[in-house]
mmCIF file of C-alpha atoms in Angstrom:
data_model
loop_
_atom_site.group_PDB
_atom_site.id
_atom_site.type_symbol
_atom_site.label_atom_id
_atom_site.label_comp_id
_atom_site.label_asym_id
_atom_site.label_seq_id
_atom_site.Cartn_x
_atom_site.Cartn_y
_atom_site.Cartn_z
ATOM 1 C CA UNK A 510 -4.214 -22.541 -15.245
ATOM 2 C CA UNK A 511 -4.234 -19.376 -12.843
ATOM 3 C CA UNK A 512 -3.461 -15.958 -13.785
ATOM 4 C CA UNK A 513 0.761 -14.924 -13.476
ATOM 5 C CA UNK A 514 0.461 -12.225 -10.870
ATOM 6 C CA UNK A 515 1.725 -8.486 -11.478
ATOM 7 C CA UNK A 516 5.174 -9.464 -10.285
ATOM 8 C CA UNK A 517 5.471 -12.906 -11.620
ATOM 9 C CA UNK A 518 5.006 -11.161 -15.211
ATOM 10 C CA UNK A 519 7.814 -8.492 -14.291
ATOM 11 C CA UNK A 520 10.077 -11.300 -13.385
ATOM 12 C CA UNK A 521 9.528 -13.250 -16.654
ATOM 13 C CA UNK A 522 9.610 -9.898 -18.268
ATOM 14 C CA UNK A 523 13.127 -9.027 -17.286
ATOM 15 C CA UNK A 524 14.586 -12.489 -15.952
ATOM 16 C CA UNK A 525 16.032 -12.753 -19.656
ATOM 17 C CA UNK A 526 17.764 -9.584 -19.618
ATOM 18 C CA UNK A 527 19.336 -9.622 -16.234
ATOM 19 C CA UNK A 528 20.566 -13.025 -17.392
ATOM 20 C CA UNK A 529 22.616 -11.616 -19.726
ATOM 21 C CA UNK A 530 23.663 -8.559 -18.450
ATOM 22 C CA UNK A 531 24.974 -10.738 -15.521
ATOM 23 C CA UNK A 532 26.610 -12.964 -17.610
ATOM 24 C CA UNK A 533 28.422 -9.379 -19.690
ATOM 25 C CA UNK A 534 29.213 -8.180 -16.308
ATOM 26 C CA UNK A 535 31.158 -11.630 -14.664
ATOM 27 C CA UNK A 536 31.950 -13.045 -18.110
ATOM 28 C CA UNK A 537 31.102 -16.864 -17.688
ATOM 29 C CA UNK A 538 27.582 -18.101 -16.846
ATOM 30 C CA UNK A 539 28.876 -20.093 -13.425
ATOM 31 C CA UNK A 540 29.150 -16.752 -11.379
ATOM 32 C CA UNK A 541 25.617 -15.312 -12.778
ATOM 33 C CA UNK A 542 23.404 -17.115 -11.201
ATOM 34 C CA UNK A 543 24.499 -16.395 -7.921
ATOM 35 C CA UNK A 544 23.667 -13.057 -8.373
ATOM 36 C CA UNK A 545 20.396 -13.335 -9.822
ATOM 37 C CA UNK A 546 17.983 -14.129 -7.019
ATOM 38 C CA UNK A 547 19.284 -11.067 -5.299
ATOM 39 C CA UNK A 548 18.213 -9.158 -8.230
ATOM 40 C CA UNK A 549 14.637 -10.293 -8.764
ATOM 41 C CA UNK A 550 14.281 -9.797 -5.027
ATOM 42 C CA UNK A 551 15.603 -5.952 -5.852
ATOM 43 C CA UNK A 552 13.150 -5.692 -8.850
ATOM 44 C CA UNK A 553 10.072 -7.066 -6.910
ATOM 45 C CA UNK A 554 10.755 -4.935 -4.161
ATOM 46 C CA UNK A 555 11.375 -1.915 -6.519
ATOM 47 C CA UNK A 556 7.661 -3.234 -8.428
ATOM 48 C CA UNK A 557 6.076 -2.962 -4.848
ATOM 49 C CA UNK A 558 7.104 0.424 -3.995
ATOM 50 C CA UNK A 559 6.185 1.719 -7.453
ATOM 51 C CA UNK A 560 2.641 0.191 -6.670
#
């Protein structure tokens, strides 16, 4: 079994939380997951420029 990379760990870190915040924000689980690869691709990107 390999190693999770830096931003596979952030992902599994935070995947949970923006779950449910997206789920607060849109109020039914159907229209959260369309949202939430755009956000891990905002949080990796953030994770890269931070270093």
């Amino acid at each position: 079994m390999r190693k999770p990379t830096d931003v596979e760990a952030l992902l599994r870190r935070h995947a949970p939380q923006v779950l449910g915040a997206l789920v607060r924000r849109y109020g039914h689980f159907d229209a959260a997951p369309l949202s939430l690869p755009e956000r891990r691709y905002l949080q990796t990107r953030a994770a890269r420029l931070r270093g």
